[in-house]
């Protein structure tokens, strides 16, 4: 259940268009051959000679979009051959300049060679970048101790896997601890801060006795990072959770982040969790945040979301009604909830411009432990 479900393409966000670097669609690949066939059929079926040989001049440049140097050369040679077949009546002087066509074909082969090598380098760099980003925010396991987990992450910046949101679930000597947060800014500029906070959380989750101490450790991490940052001040909101060893209760601490929602009996309820100062603003010097302990029963789930969900707006400017929608989208299997909320969100909001993160945490039933 920890695997993020496959979703339909996100409008203008999840997938690059073919004009923005993605592989061209099938019709673009078929266009050069279709153009040759079209010109040939038109000239053969016409009673009068047609001066349409110039259309064949577009085939080598079109081939560059989809094919490598060898295929581009073959298509260029095919064009020249068609121009010299008498049956097509395209070889009359003045209709087509063969020398120009030869030059265009050779130039297209060179451009295709350069494009192919550039694309290979870009694919390698993209693979390395994705591996680095997945190392920062790795996929959640299906289960951490007595807690079942499913997460969904959609970065706002096109072509990235990690943005300004973060979450993690870790088991340690003090039980299962989880965090969800949102750092200042989004996109690649925020990745360094995300990596720093996650590293601090993973260490603190092992040796700090309570959530307040973990919050103080994260706050100190940001304060130290701010001293060497080009920004005047780094800050982040976060909510921390700690499940008891039997997952029958959970303790929560909020540092400026929206509280989790409790799902039970097909209903979604807001948890009245007092939000403390955001991380990075001197939390360790201003006292401790106020925590809340909540009992959990079989069938209960906690739904955590970043403000990219709750602050999404429709065309009229109305915020996405997360709590109301959860009640209708909830299912017996929590694994599908994040998927359903995401699909509903992109239908509701014409353009999701912020990082979107969701985390569903469900105590495993006693029989499954």
Tab-separated table of C-alpha atoms in Angstrom:
chain	number	residue	atom	x	y	z
A	1	UNK	CA	0.000	0.000	0.000
A	2	UNK	CA	2.999	2.321	0.329
A	3	UNK	CA	3.431	2.503	-3.397
A	4	UNK	CA	1.968	5.649	-4.896
A	5	UNK	CA	-0.791	4.566	-7.294
A	6	UNK	CA	-0.526	5.271	-10.985
A	7	UNK	CA	-2.652	8.268	-11.820
A	8	UNK	CA	-4.047	9.789	-14.972
A	9	UNK	CA	-1.821	12.472	-16.477
A	10	UNK	CA	-1.849	15.683	-14.520
A	11	UNK	CA	-2.972	18.521	-16.694
A	12	UNK	CA	0.071	20.604	-17.628
A	13	UNK	CA	2.041	19.377	-14.632
A	14	UNK	CA	2.818	15.681	-14.478
A	15	UNK	CA	3.911	15.138	-18.063
A	16	UNK	CA	5.984	17.229	-20.387
A	17	UNK	CA	4.401	17.968	-23.745
A	18	UNK	CA	6.298	16.826	-26.819
A	19	UNK	CA	7.104	20.464	-27.570
A	20	UNK	CA	8.758	20.640	-24.129
A	21	UNK	CA	11.100	17.691	-24.458
A	22	UNK	CA	8.887	14.623	-24.244
A	23	UNK	CA	9.032	12.009	-27.049
A	24	UNK	CA	6.840	13.070	-29.985
A	25	UNK	CA	3.451	11.395	-30.403
A	26	UNK	CA	2.913	8.625	-32.929
A	27	UNK	CA	1.334	10.931	-35.515
A	28	UNK	CA	4.497	13.034	-35.667
A	29	UNK	CA	6.553	9.897	-36.381
A	30	UNK	CA	4.166	8.844	-39.121
A	31	UNK	CA	3.958	12.286	-40.711
A	32	UNK	CA	7.035	11.982	-43.019
A	33	UNK	CA	5.869	8.646	-44.437
A	34	UNK	CA	2.304	9.919	-44.700
A	35	UNK	CA	3.494	12.959	-46.629
A	36	UNK	CA	5.423	10.812	-49.119
A	37	UNK	CA	2.424	8.546	-49.632
A	38	UNK	CA	0.069	11.513	-49.945
A	39	UNK	CA	2.159	13.260	-52.585
A	40	UNK	CA	2.612	10.012	-54.513
A	41	UNK	CA	-1.095	9.140	-54.519
A	42	UNK	CA	-2.086	12.692	-55.471
A	43	UNK	CA	0.247	12.801	-58.477
A	44	UNK	CA	-0.667	9.321	-59.689
A	45	UNK	CA	-4.409	9.926	-59.540
A	46	UNK	CA	-4.327	13.391	-61.074
A	47	UNK	CA	-4.959	13.791	-64.811
A	48	UNK	CA	-2.724	16.848	-64.894
A	49	UNK	CA	0.800	17.216	-63.504
A	50	UNK	CA	0.773	18.675	-59.995
A	51	UNK	CA	3.438	21.115	-58.912
A	52	UNK	CA	3.563	19.790	-55.320
A	53	UNK	CA	7.077	18.421	-55.182
A	54	UNK	CA	8.023	21.236	-52.832
A	55	UNK	CA	6.012	19.485	-50.076
A	56	UNK	CA	8.597	16.719	-50.001
A	57	UNK	CA	11.150	19.263	-48.835
A	58	UNK	CA	9.505	19.201	-45.395
A	59	UNK	CA	10.149	15.478	-44.876
A	60	UNK	CA	13.838	15.522	-43.774
A	61	UNK	CA	13.272	18.325	-41.210
A	62	UNK	CA	10.165	16.493	-39.906
A	63	UNK	CA	12.201	13.302	-39.586
A	64	UNK	CA	14.623	15.101	-37.261
A	65	UNK	CA	11.852	15.381	-34.648
A	66	UNK	CA	11.384	11.626	-34.332
A	67	UNK	CA	14.187	9.665	-35.954
A	68	UNK	CA	17.910	9.156	-35.632
A	69	UNK	CA	20.531	10.021	-38.249
A	70	UNK	CA	20.225	6.725	-40.167
A	71	UNK	CA	16.431	6.848	-40.508
A	72	UNK	CA	16.625	10.540	-41.441
A	73	UNK	CA	19.151	9.732	-44.161
A	74	UNK	CA	16.917	6.940	-45.486
A	75	UNK	CA	13.907	9.265	-45.646
A	76	UNK	CA	16.001	11.943	-47.367
A	77	UNK	CA	17.151	9.412	-49.941
A	78	UNK	CA	13.571	8.258	-50.451
A	79	UNK	CA	12.485	11.839	-51.147
A	80	UNK	CA	15.204	12.270	-53.775
A	81	UNK	CA	14.240	8.940	-55.338
A	82	UNK	CA	10.562	9.918	-55.544
A	83	UNK	CA	11.487	13.186	-57.228
A	84	UNK	CA	13.317	11.252	-59.965
A	85	UNK	CA	10.621	8.650	-60.682
A	86	UNK	CA	8.974	9.684	-63.982
A	87	UNK	CA	5.606	8.221	-63.029
A	88	UNK	CA	5.172	10.884	-60.353
A	89	UNK	CA	5.939	13.688	-62.820
A	90	UNK	CA	7.892	15.607	-60.215
A	91	UNK	CA	11.192	15.754	-62.107
A	92	UNK	CA	10.424	18.654	-64.400
A	93	UNK	CA	12.858	21.555	-64.275
A	94	UNK	CA	11.593	24.435	-62.184
A	95	UNK	CA	9.357	22.284	-60.024
A	96	UNK	CA	11.982	21.129	-57.535
A	97	UNK	CA	15.618	21.990	-57.039
A	98	UNK	CA	17.316	18.632	-56.399
A	99	UNK	CA	20.509	20.254	-55.190
A	100	UNK	CA	18.552	22.148	-52.539
A	101	UNK	CA	16.816	18.938	-51.514
A	102	UNK	CA	20.131	17.127	-51.178
A	103	UNK	CA	21.505	19.940	-49.035
A	104	UNK	CA	18.419	19.927	-46.780
A	105	UNK	CA	18.673	16.144	-46.378
A	106	UNK	CA	22.361	16.232	-45.426
A	107	UNK	CA	21.753	19.101	-43.008
A	108	UNK	CA	18.824	17.223	-41.440
A	109	UNK	CA	21.007	14.161	-40.868
A	110	UNK	CA	23.552	16.340	-39.060
A	111	UNK	CA	20.860	17.988	-36.922
A	112	UNK	CA	19.397	14.570	-36.094
A	113	UNK	CA	22.834	13.359	-35.003
A	114	UNK	CA	23.272	16.337	-32.681
A	115	UNK	CA	19.724	15.993	-31.299
A	116	UNK	CA	20.131	12.264	-30.609
A	117	UNK	CA	23.325	12.783	-28.628
A	118	UNK	CA	21.833	15.732	-26.761
A	119	UNK	CA	18.730	13.727	-25.847
A	120	UNK	CA	20.874	10.844	-24.601
A	121	UNK	CA	22.821	13.237	-22.353
A	122	UNK	CA	19.618	14.847	-21.069
A	123	UNK	CA	18.127	11.424	-20.315
A	124	UNK	CA	21.230	10.503	-18.329
A	125	UNK	CA	21.133	13.760	-16.376
A	126	UNK	CA	17.410	13.329	-15.713
A	127	UNK	CA	17.992	9.792	-14.445
A	128	UNK	CA	20.716	10.993	-12.080
A	129	UNK	CA	18.525	13.873	-10.872
A	130	UNK	CA	15.582	11.556	-10.222
A	131	UNK	CA	17.794	9.147	-8.294
A	132	UNK	CA	19.105	12.027	-6.158
A	133	UNK	CA	15.594	13.328	-5.487
A	134	UNK	CA	14.308	9.866	-4.591
A	135	UNK	CA	17.195	9.558	-2.144
A	136	UNK	CA	15.910	12.699	-0.402
A	137	UNK	CA	12.274	11.552	-0.259
A	138	UNK	CA	12.216	7.773	-0.840
A	139	UNK	CA	8.926	5.938	-1.384
A	140	UNK	CA	7.173	4.942	1.808
A	141	UNK	CA	7.026	1.272	2.728
A	142	UNK	CA	3.614	-0.336	2.891
A	143	UNK	CA	3.890	-0.577	6.630
A	144	UNK	CA	6.083	0.846	9.373
A	145	UNK	CA	5.700	-1.154	12.574
A	146	UNK	CA	1.992	-1.313	13.438
A	147	UNK	CA	1.106	1.541	11.055
A	148	UNK	CA	0.055	1.143	7.428
A	149	UNK	CA	1.258	4.003	5.202
A	150	UNK	CA	0.480	5.472	1.825
A	151	UNK	CA	1.865	8.728	0.504
A	152	UNK	CA	1.354	10.908	-2.544
A	153	UNK	CA	3.728	13.656	-3.685
A	154	UNK	CA	3.302	15.995	-6.640
A	155	UNK	CA	5.907	18.733	-6.980
A	156	UNK	CA	4.734	22.037	-8.447
A	157	UNK	CA	7.828	22.548	-10.592
A	158	UNK	CA	7.569	20.642	-13.860
A	159	UNK	CA	10.083	17.843	-14.269
A	160	UNK	CA	10.939	17.474	-10.567
A	161	UNK	CA	10.049	14.802	-8.021
A	162	UNK	CA	10.779	16.829	-4.904
A	163	UNK	CA	9.635	20.337	-4.051
A	164	UNK	CA	9.036	22.265	-0.862
A	165	UNK	CA	6.933	19.609	0.887
A	166	UNK	CA	8.251	16.608	2.774
A	167	UNK	CA	7.060	13.648	4.800
A	168	UNK	CA	8.546	10.560	6.392
A	169	UNK	CA	7.541	7.718	8.704
A	170	UNK	CA	10.174	6.018	10.878
A	171	UNK	CA	10.179	3.345	13.547
A	172	UNK	CA	12.521	3.699	16.492
A	173	UNK	CA	12.951	2.903	20.170
A	174	UNK	CA	10.129	5.313	21.058
A	175	UNK	CA	7.612	3.910	18.549
A	176	UNK	CA	6.551	4.957	15.067
A	177	UNK	CA	7.080	8.640	14.378
A	178	UNK	CA	5.937	10.588	11.347
A	179	UNK	CA	6.396	14.090	9.996
A	180	UNK	CA	4.804	16.175	7.261
A	181	UNK	CA	5.994	19.672	6.491
A	182	UNK	CA	6.200	22.526	4.032
A	183	UNK	CA	9.318	24.665	3.733
A	184	UNK	CA	9.620	28.235	2.537
A	185	UNK	CA	9.308	28.343	-1.254
A	186	UNK	CA	8.921	25.359	-3.558
A	187	UNK	CA	10.664	23.640	-6.420
A	188	UNK	CA	14.366	22.858	-6.625
A	189	UNK	CA	15.284	25.911	-4.549
A	190	UNK	CA	13.661	24.284	-1.507
A	191	UNK	CA	15.177	20.808	-1.915
A	192	UNK	CA	18.269	21.606	0.172
A	193	UNK	CA	16.097	22.727	3.080
A	194	UNK	CA	13.903	19.634	2.725
A	195	UNK	CA	16.962	17.369	2.782
A	196	UNK	CA	18.312	19.129	5.861
A	197	UNK	CA	15.033	18.827	7.772
A	198	UNK	CA	14.488	15.191	6.852
A	199	UNK	CA	18.015	14.323	7.945
A	200	UNK	CA	17.436	16.059	11.275
A	201	UNK	CA	14.093	14.293	11.736
A	202	UNK	CA	15.469	10.838	10.980
A	203	UNK	CA	18.208	11.289	13.547
A	204	UNK	CA	15.993	12.917	16.171
A	205	UNK	CA	13.301	10.242	15.786
A	206	UNK	CA	15.796	7.696	17.083
A	207	UNK	CA	17.200	9.477	20.108
A	208	UNK	CA	14.810	12.236	21.234
A	209	UNK	CA	12.397	11.250	24.039
A	210	UNK	CA	9.331	13.160	22.790
A	211	UNK	CA	7.883	15.114	19.870
A	212	UNK	CA	8.589	18.470	21.489
A	213	UNK	CA	12.293	17.639	21.512
A	214	UNK	CA	12.143	16.599	17.865
A	215	UNK	CA	10.436	19.887	16.984
A	216	UNK	CA	13.150	21.781	18.832
A	217	UNK	CA	15.832	19.848	16.926
A	218	UNK	CA	14.226	20.684	13.559
A	219	UNK	CA	13.848	24.312	14.577
A	220	UNK	CA	17.515	24.531	15.548
A	221	UNK	CA	18.496	22.952	12.228
A	222	UNK	CA	16.681	25.684	10.303
A	223	UNK	CA	18.044	28.458	12.507
A	224	UNK	CA	21.583	27.247	11.833
A	225	UNK	CA	20.913	26.898	8.102
A	226	UNK	CA	19.450	30.406	7.975
A	227	UNK	CA	22.740	31.859	9.156
A	228	UNK	CA	24.424	30.750	5.920
A	229	UNK	CA	21.440	31.163	3.612
A	230	UNK	CA	21.000	33.929	1.093
A	231	UNK	CA	17.462	34.281	2.436
A	232	UNK	CA	17.002	36.507	5.444
A	233	UNK	CA	15.157	33.742	7.223
A	234	UNK	CA	14.310	30.107	6.544
A	235	UNK	CA	11.152	28.676	8.034
A	236	UNK	CA	8.887	25.673	7.623
A	237	UNK	CA	5.610	24.410	8.941
A	238	UNK	CA	5.367	20.828	10.152
A	239	UNK	CA	3.172	18.402	12.047
A	240	UNK	CA	4.767	15.577	14.037
A	241	UNK	CA	3.093	12.341	15.116
A	242	UNK	CA	4.069	9.550	17.465
A	243	UNK	CA	2.092	6.302	17.597
A	244	UNK	CA	2.020	4.138	20.679
A	245	UNK	CA	3.586	0.710	20.329
A	246	UNK	CA	0.197	-0.913	19.775
A	247	UNK	CA	-0.996	2.001	17.562
A	248	UNK	CA	-4.053	2.461	19.792
A	249	UNK	CA	-3.210	6.126	20.322
A	250	UNK	CA	-1.248	8.875	18.602
A	251	UNK	CA	0.357	12.033	19.965
A	252	UNK	CA	0.545	15.059	17.676
A	253	UNK	CA	2.420	18.353	17.681
A	254	UNK	CA	1.869	21.098	15.096
A	255	UNK	CA	4.365	23.794	14.230
A	256	UNK	CA	2.218	26.062	12.069
A	257	UNK	CA	0.968	23.190	9.884
A	258	UNK	CA	-2.669	22.175	9.291
A	259	UNK	CA	-3.775	19.471	11.710
A	260	UNK	CA	-4.481	15.941	10.451
A	261	UNK	CA	-8.033	14.861	9.702
A	262	UNK	CA	-9.490	11.831	11.460
A	263	UNK	CA	-11.421	9.403	9.273
A	264	UNK	CA	-13.885	7.102	11.015
A	265	UNK	CA	-17.187	5.489	10.050
A	266	UNK	CA	-17.156	7.209	6.644
A	267	UNK	CA	-16.806	10.653	8.179
A	268	UNK	CA	-13.929	13.141	8.275
A	269	UNK	CA	-13.390	15.278	11.366
A	270	UNK	CA	-10.928	18.092	11.971
A	271	UNK	CA	-8.645	17.504	14.931
A	272	UNK	CA	-8.435	20.509	17.250
A	273	UNK	CA	-4.670	20.708	17.448
A	274	UNK	CA	-3.130	23.989	18.576
A	275	UNK	CA	-0.558	25.175	16.023
A	276	UNK	CA	2.715	26.446	17.460
A	277	UNK	CA	5.301	28.742	15.885
A	278	UNK	CA	6.672	27.518	12.513
A	279	UNK	CA	10.081	25.898	12.546
A	280	UNK	CA	13.059	28.172	12.062
A	281	UNK	CA	11.658	31.120	14.023
A	282	UNK	CA	13.312	30.295	17.327
A	283	UNK	CA	10.960	27.618	18.643
A	284	UNK	CA	13.632	26.295	20.974
A	285	UNK	CA	13.848	29.703	22.681
A	286	UNK	CA	10.118	30.281	23.092
A	287	UNK	CA	8.917	27.278	25.056
A	288	UNK	CA	7.423	24.022	23.879
A	289	UNK	CA	4.467	23.457	21.564
A	290	UNK	CA	1.230	22.099	22.974
A	291	UNK	CA	0.660	18.488	21.965
A	292	UNK	CA	-2.474	16.381	21.776
A	293	UNK	CA	-2.988	12.658	22.365
A	294	UNK	CA	-5.778	11.021	20.410
A	295	UNK	CA	-7.105	7.478	20.967
A	296	UNK	CA	-7.399	5.326	17.862
A	297	UNK	CA	-9.751	2.453	17.182
A	298	UNK	CA	-9.811	-0.195	14.436
A	299	UNK	CA	-10.930	1.410	11.199
A	300	UNK	CA	-9.599	4.868	12.071
A	301	UNK	CA	-7.214	6.625	9.689
A	302	UNK	CA	-5.314	9.892	9.822
A	303	UNK	CA	-5.208	12.001	6.663
A	304	UNK	CA	-2.479	14.629	6.411
A	305	UNK	CA	-2.232	17.105	3.538
A	306	UNK	CA	-0.126	20.104	2.631
A	307	UNK	CA	-1.657	23.502	1.980
A	308	UNK	CA	-1.347	22.758	-1.736
A	309	UNK	CA	-4.527	20.716	-1.250
A	310	UNK	CA	-6.555	22.916	1.097
A	311	UNK	CA	-5.589	26.170	-0.672
A	312	UNK	CA	-6.310	24.992	-4.230
A	313	UNK	CA	-9.090	27.077	-5.823
A	314	UNK	CA	-11.624	26.504	-8.544
A	315	UNK	CA	-12.304	28.962	-11.384
A	316	UNK	CA	-14.445	31.095	-9.070
A	317	UNK	CA	-11.712	31.329	-6.433
A	318	UNK	CA	-13.375	28.985	-3.925
A	319	UNK	CA	-11.013	26.863	-1.842
A	320	UNK	CA	-11.099	23.103	-2.237
A	321	UNK	CA	-13.440	21.741	0.491
A	322	UNK	CA	-11.109	19.003	1.684
A	323	UNK	CA	-13.027	17.917	4.780
A	324	UNK	CA	-16.337	17.646	2.937
A	325	UNK	CA	-14.808	15.805	-0.009
A	326	UNK	CA	-13.011	13.278	2.190
A	327	UNK	CA	-16.320	12.060	3.563
A	328	UNK	CA	-17.477	11.125	0.054
A	329	UNK	CA	-14.111	9.860	-1.190
A	330	UNK	CA	-13.253	7.655	1.783
A	331	UNK	CA	-13.114	3.930	1.096
A	332	UNK	CA	-12.724	0.787	3.137
A	333	UNK	CA	-9.197	0.553	1.729
A	334	UNK	CA	-7.178	3.656	2.764
A	335	UNK	CA	-4.651	2.896	0.019
A	336	UNK	CA	-6.921	4.421	-2.620
A	337	UNK	CA	-7.824	7.570	-0.684
A	338	UNK	CA	-4.876	9.732	-1.733
A	339	UNK	CA	-5.416	8.644	-5.322
A	340	UNK	CA	-9.085	9.641	-5.186
A	341	UNK	CA	-8.404	12.988	-3.545
A	342	UNK	CA	-5.768	13.826	-6.158
A	343	UNK	CA	-8.072	12.936	-9.048
A	344	UNK	CA	-10.849	14.995	-7.468
A	345	UNK	CA	-8.494	17.912	-6.821
A	346	UNK	CA	-7.320	18.221	-10.429
A	347	UNK	CA	-10.938	18.144	-11.582
A	348	UNK	CA	-11.865	20.857	-9.093
A	349	UNK	CA	-8.874	23.139	-9.693
A	350	UNK	CA	-7.940	24.092	-13.277
A	351	UNK	CA	-4.272	24.628	-12.357
A	352	UNK	CA	-2.579	23.267	-9.238
A	353	UNK	CA	0.372	25.623	-8.806
A	354	UNK	CA	1.707	24.474	-5.438
A	355	UNK	CA	3.357	21.314	-4.184
A	356	UNK	CA	0.729	18.735	-3.223
A	357	UNK	CA	1.459	16.155	-0.543
A	358	UNK	CA	-0.833	13.652	1.142
A	359	UNK	CA	-0.158	11.045	3.790
A	360	UNK	CA	-2.612	8.424	5.051
A	361	UNK	CA	-1.684	6.583	8.247
A	362	UNK	CA	-3.800	3.685	9.471
A	363	UNK	CA	-3.206	1.452	12.492
A	364	UNK	CA	-2.923	-2.125	11.254
A	365	UNK	CA	-5.585	-4.487	12.506
A	366	UNK	CA	-4.426	-6.880	15.267
A	367	UNK	CA	-4.767	-9.851	12.886
A	368	UNK	CA	-2.397	-8.207	10.356
A	369	UNK	CA	0.348	-7.458	12.858
